Coordinates of C-alpha atoms and ligand atoms in Angstrom, one line a residue:
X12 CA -69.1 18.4 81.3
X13 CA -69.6 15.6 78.3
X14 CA -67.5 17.3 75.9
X15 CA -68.8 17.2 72.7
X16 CA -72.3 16.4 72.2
X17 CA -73.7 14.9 69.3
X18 CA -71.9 14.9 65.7
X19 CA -68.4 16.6 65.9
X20 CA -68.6 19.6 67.4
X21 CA -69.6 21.5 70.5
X22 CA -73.4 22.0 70.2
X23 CA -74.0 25.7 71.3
X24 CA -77.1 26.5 69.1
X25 CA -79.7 24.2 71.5
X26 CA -79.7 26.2 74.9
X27 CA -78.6 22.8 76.7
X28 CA -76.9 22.2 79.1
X29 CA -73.5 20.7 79.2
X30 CA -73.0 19.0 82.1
X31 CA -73.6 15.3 82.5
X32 CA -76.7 14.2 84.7
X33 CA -76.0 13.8 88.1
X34 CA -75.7 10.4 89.4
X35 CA -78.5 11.0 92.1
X36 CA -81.0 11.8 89.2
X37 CA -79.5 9.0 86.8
X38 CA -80.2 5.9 89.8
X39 CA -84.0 7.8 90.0
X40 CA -84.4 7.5 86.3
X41 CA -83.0 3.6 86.1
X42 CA -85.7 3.1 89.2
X43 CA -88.6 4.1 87.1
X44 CA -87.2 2.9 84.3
X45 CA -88.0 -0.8 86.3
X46 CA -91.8 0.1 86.0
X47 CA -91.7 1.1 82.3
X48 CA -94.4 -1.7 81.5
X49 CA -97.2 0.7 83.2
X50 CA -98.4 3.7 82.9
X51 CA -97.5 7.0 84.6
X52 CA -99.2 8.8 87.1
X53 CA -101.4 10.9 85.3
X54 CA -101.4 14.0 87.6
X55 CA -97.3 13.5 88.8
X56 CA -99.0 13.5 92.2
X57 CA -95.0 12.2 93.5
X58 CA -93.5 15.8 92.0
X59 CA -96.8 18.1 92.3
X60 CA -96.4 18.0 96.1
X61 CA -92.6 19.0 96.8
X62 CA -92.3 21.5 93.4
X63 CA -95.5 23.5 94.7
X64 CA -93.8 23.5 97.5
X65 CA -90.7 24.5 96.8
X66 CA -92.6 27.4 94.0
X67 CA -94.3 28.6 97.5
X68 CA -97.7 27.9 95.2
X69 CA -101.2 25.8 96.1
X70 CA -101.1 22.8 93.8
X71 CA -103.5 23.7 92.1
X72 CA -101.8 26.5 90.6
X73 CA -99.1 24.3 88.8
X74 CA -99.3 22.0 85.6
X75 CA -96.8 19.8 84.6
X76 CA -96.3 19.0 81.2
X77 CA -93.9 17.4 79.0
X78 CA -91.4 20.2 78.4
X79 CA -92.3 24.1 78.6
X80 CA -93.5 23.3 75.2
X81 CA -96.0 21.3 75.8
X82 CA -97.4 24.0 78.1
X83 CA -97.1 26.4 76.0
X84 CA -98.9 24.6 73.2
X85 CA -101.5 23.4 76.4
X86 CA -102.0 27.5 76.5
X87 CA -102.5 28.2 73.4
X88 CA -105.1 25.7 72.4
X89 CA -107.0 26.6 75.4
X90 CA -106.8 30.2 74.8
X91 CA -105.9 31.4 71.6
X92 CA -107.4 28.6 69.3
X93 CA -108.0 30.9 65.3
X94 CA -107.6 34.0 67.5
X95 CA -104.7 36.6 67.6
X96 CA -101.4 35.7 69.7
X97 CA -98.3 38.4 69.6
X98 CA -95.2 37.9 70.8
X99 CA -91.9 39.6 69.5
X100 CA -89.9 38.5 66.3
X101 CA -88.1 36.6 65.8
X102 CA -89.4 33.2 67.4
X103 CA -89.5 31.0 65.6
X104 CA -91.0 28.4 68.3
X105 CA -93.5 30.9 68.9
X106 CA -94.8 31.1 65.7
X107 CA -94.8 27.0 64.8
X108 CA -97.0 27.0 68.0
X109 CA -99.2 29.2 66.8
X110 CA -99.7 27.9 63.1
X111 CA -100.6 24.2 65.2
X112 CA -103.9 26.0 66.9
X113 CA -104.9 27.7 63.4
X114 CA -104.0 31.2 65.5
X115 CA -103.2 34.4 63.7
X116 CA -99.7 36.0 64.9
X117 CA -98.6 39.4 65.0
X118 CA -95.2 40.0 65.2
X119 CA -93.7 42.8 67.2
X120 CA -89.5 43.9 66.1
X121 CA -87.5 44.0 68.6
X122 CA -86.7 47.7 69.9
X123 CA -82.5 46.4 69.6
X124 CA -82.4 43.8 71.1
X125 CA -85.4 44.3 73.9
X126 CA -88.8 43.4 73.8
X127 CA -90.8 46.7 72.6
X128 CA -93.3 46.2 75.5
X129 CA -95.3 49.9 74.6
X130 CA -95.4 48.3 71.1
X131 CA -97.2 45.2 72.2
X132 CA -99.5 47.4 74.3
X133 CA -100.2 49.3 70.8
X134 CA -100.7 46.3 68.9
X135 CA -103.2 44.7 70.8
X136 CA -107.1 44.8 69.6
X137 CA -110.5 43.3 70.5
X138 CA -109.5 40.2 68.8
X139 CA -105.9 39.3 70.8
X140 CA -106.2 36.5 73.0
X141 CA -102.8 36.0 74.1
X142 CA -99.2 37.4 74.2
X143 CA -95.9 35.8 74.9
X144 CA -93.0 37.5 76.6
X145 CA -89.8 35.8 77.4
X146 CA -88.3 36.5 80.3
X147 CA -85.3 36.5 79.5
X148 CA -86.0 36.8 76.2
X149 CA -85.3 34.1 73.4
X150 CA -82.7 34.9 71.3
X151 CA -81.3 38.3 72.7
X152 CA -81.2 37.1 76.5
X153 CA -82.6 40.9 77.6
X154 CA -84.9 41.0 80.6
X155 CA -87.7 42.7 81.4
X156 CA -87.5 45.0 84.8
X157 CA -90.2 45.2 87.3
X158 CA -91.6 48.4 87.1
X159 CA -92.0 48.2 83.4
X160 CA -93.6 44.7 83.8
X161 CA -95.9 46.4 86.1
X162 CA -96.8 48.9 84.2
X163 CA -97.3 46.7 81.2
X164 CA -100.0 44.8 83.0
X165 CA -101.5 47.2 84.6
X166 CA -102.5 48.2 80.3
X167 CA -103.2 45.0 79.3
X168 CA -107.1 44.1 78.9
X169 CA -107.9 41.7 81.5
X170 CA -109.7 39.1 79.0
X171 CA -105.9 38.9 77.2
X172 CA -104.1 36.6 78.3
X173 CA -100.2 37.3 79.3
X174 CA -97.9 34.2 79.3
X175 CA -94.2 34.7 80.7
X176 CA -92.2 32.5 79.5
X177 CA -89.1 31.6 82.1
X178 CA -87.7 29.1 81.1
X179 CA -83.8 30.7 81.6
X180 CA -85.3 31.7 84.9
X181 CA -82.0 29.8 87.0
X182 CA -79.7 32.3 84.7
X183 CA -81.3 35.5 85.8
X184 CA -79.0 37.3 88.5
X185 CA -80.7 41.0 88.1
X186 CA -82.1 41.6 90.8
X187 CA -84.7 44.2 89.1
X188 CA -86.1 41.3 87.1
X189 CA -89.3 40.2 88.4
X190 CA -90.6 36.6 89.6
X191 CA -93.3 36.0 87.2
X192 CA -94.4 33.2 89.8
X193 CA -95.0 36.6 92.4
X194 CA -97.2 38.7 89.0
X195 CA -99.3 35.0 89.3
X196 CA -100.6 35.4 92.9
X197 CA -101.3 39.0 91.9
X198 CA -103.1 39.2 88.2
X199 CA -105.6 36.7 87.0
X200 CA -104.3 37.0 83.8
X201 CA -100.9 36.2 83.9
X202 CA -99.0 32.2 83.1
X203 CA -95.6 31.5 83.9
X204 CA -93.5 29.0 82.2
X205 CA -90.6 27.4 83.4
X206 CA -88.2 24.7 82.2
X207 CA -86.4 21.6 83.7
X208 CA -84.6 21.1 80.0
X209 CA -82.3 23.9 80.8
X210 CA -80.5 24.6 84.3
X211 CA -81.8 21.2 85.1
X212 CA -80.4 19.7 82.6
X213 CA -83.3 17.3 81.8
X214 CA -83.8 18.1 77.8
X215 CA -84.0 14.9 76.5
X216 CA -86.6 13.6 79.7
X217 CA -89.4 16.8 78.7
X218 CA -90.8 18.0 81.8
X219 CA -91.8 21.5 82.3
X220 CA -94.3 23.3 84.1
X221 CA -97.1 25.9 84.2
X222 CA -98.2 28.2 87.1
X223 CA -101.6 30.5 86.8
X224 CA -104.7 31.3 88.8
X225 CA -107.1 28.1 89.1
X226 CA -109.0 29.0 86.2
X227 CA -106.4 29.1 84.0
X228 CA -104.1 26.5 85.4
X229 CA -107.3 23.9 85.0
X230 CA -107.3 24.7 81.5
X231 CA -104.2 23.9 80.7
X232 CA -104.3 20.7 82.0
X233 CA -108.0 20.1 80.2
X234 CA -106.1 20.8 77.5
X235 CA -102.6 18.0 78.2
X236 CA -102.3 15.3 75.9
X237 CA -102.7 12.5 78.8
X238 CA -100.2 10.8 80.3
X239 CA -97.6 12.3 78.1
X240 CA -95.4 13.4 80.8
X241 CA -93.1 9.8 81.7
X242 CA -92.8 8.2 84.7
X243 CA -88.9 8.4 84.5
X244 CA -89.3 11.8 83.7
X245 CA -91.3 12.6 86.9
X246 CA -88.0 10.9 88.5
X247 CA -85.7 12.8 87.4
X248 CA -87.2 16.1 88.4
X249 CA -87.8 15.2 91.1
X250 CA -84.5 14.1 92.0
X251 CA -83.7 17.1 90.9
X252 CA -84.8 19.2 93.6
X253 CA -82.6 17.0 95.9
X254 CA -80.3 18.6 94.1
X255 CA -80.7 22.3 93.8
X256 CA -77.3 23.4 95.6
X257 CA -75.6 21.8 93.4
X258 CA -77.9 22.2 89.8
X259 CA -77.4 25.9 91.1
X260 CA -74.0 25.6 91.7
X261 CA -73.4 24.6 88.2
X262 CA -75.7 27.4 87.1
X263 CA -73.5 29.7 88.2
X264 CA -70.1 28.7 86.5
X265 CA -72.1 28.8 83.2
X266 CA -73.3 32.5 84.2
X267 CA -69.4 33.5 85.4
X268 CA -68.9 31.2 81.4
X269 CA -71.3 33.5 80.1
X270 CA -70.2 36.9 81.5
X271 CA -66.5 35.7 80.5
X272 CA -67.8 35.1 76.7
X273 CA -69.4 38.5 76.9
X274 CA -66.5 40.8 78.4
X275 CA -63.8 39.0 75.7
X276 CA -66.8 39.5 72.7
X277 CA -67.0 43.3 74.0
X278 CA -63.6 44.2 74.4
X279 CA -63.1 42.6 70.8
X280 CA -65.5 45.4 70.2
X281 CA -69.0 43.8 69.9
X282 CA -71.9 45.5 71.4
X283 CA -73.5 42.3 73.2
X284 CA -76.7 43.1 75.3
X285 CA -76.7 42.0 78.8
X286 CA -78.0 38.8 79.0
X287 CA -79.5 36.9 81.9
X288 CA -80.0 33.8 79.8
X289 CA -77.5 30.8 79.5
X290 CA -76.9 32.4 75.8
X291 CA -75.3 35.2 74.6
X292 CA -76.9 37.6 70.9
X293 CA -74.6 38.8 68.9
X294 CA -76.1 41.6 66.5
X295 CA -75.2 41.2 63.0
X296 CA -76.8 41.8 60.2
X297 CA -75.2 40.8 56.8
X298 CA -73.2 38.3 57.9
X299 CA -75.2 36.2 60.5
X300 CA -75.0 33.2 58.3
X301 CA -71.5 33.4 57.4
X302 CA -70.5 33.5 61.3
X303 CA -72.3 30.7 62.1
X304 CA -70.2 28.9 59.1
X305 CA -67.1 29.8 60.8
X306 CA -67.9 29.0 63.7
X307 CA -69.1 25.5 62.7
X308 CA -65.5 25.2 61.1
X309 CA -63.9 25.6 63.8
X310 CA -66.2 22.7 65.9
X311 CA -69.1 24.8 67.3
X312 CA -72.2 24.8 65.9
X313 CA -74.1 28.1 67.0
X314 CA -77.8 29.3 65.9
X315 CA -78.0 31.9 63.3
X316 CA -80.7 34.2 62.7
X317 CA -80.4 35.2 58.8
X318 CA -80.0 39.0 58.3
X319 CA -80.6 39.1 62.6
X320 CA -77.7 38.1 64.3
X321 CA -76.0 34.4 65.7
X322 CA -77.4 33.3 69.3
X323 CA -74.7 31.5 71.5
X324 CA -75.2 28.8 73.9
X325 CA -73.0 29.2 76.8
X326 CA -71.4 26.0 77.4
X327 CA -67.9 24.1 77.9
X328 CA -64.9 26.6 78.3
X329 CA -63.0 25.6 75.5
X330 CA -66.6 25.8 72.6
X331 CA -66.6 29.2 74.4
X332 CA -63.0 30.2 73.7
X333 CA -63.4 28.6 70.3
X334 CA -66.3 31.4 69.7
X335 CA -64.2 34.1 70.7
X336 CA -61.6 33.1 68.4
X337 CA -64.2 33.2 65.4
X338 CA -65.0 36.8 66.6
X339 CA -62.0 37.9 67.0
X340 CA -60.4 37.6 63.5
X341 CA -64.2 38.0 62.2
X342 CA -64.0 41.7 63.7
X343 CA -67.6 43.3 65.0
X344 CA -70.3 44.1 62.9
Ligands
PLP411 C1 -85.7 25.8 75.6 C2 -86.0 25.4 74.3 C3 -87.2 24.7 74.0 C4 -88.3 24.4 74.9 O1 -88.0 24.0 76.2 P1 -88.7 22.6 76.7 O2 -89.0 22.9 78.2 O3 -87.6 21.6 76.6 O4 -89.9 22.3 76.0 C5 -87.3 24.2 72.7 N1 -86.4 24.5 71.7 C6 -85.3 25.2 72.0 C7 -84.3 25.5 70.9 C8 -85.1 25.7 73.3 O5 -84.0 26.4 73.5

């Protein structure tokens, strides 16, 4: 792992990852870094082929973009441009998305720390043109299960659009979470969202990617910023399917990290949700802020949620341990 990241402290308030880019991907990157005085490949015609093939989807069903972000924005201004999106508070990328396509959002509490899916349902009107639900969920880690995903859907108006966001997709081990890539083949309503920033490592590159129905998928690329995904990028992720054994591999010692962080947080006494995120939500109301003061103290600089609670990014054992030392002598909510 690098260690510290940047300033002086471990940087667990980001969702990155902390292990150093593999060598494999690194030599790709330097490669198309040798071409840098032209201009990428539009469609990313050298990834589309081998990810929609490793997704098990028709190309035509995938959109890459420059970070799940990008997509996600690529959604919203094809969809939802000064209509009504919802998604569950708090997010606060969510709702900076929204404000950039002049959209109105409703904001649905959490029911503890899940999303309050019958809520939603309840929420939505004639005018709602799109709803976000993480799975897992941003900042709480919860997931979603199948049969209440199904049955969620199965409520939804068809002319609303639903947009999973799975990005912490590699961190889910439940096996009652669904494939949001599998609700795709089945609803013509439904986009997925996934991520090579987080298990792959690749935040600083920004290359993500979208899967939906034709229709859908070929407005979000209608709606891309061109040639904003790099050519170096495109390398890297690709690369980076070479390397799924071992991008998995590391996966999993930051899901033992993270099941570690949340058996010593719970026997301190804290009540932290089961997450299937690389993150880990601790509840706490009045003293969210203060935590994340401590914590940044002591070298590990966490995200607070004011009033909400402190989200954790799993990451090198020792900014981990650091984090249960806070708790410990901080004492549970
Ligand atoms: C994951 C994440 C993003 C978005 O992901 P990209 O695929 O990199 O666009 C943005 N901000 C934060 C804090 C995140 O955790």
């Amino acid at each position: 792992m690098t260690g510290m990241g940047r300033g002086s402290g471990y940087r667990a308030d980001l969702n990155e990852n902390p292990f150093a880019p593999l060598s494999s991907v690194l030599v790709n990157v330097q490669q198309a870094a040798a071409t840098l005085n032209r201009y990428p490949d539009g469609r990313c015609a050298s990834l589309l082929g081998p990810l929609a093939e490793q997704l098990d989807v028709p190309e035509d069903h995938l959109v890459i973009g420059a970070g799940s972000t990008a997509i996600l924005q690529q959604l919203l201004l094809a969809k939802a441009r000064n209509g009504v999106v919802m998604y569950s508070r708090p997010s606060d990328r969510y709702a900076a998305l929204s404000r950039i396509v002049n959209a109105r959002a409703i904001e649905v509490p959490l029911r503890g720390a899940d999303q309050d899916l019958g809520a939603l349902l309840e929420a939505i009107t004639d005018e709602t043109a799109l709803v976000f639900l993480g799975n897992p969920c941003d900042p709480t880690g919860t997931a979603v299960q199948r049969s209440e995903l199904d049955a969620f859907l199965r409520q939804v108006p068809e002319n609303v659009l639903v947009v999973i966001d799975e990005e912490y997709r590699e961190f889910v081990r439940d096996p009652g979470v669904p494939d949001g890539i599998e609700l795709c083949r089945e609803w013509s309503n439904v986009a997925v969202v996934r991520s090579f920033s987080k298990a792959y490592g690749l935040a600083g590159l920004r290359i993500g990617f979208g899967v939906a129905q034709p229709p859908i998928a070929e407005s979000i690329r209608a709606a891309a910023l061109p040639l904003s995904v790099t050519a170096m990028a495109e390398a890297a992720a690709l690369a980076s399917l070479g390397e799924r054994e071992e991008i998995l591999e590391r996966s999993g010692s930051l899901i033992r990290e993270r099941d570690r962080l949340r058996r010593g947080l719970r026997s301190q006494g804290w009540e932290i949700p089961a997450s299937e995120a690389n993150f880990v939500w601790l509840p706490l109301t009045g003293e969210a802020d203060e935590f994340s003061k401590e914590c940044a103290a002591h070298g590990v600089f966490v995200r607070g949620y004011s009033g909400q609670g402190v989200r954790i990014t799993v990451g090198e054992p020792e900014a981990n341990d650091l984090v249960l030392f806070v708790a410990s002598w901080f004492g549970p909510a």
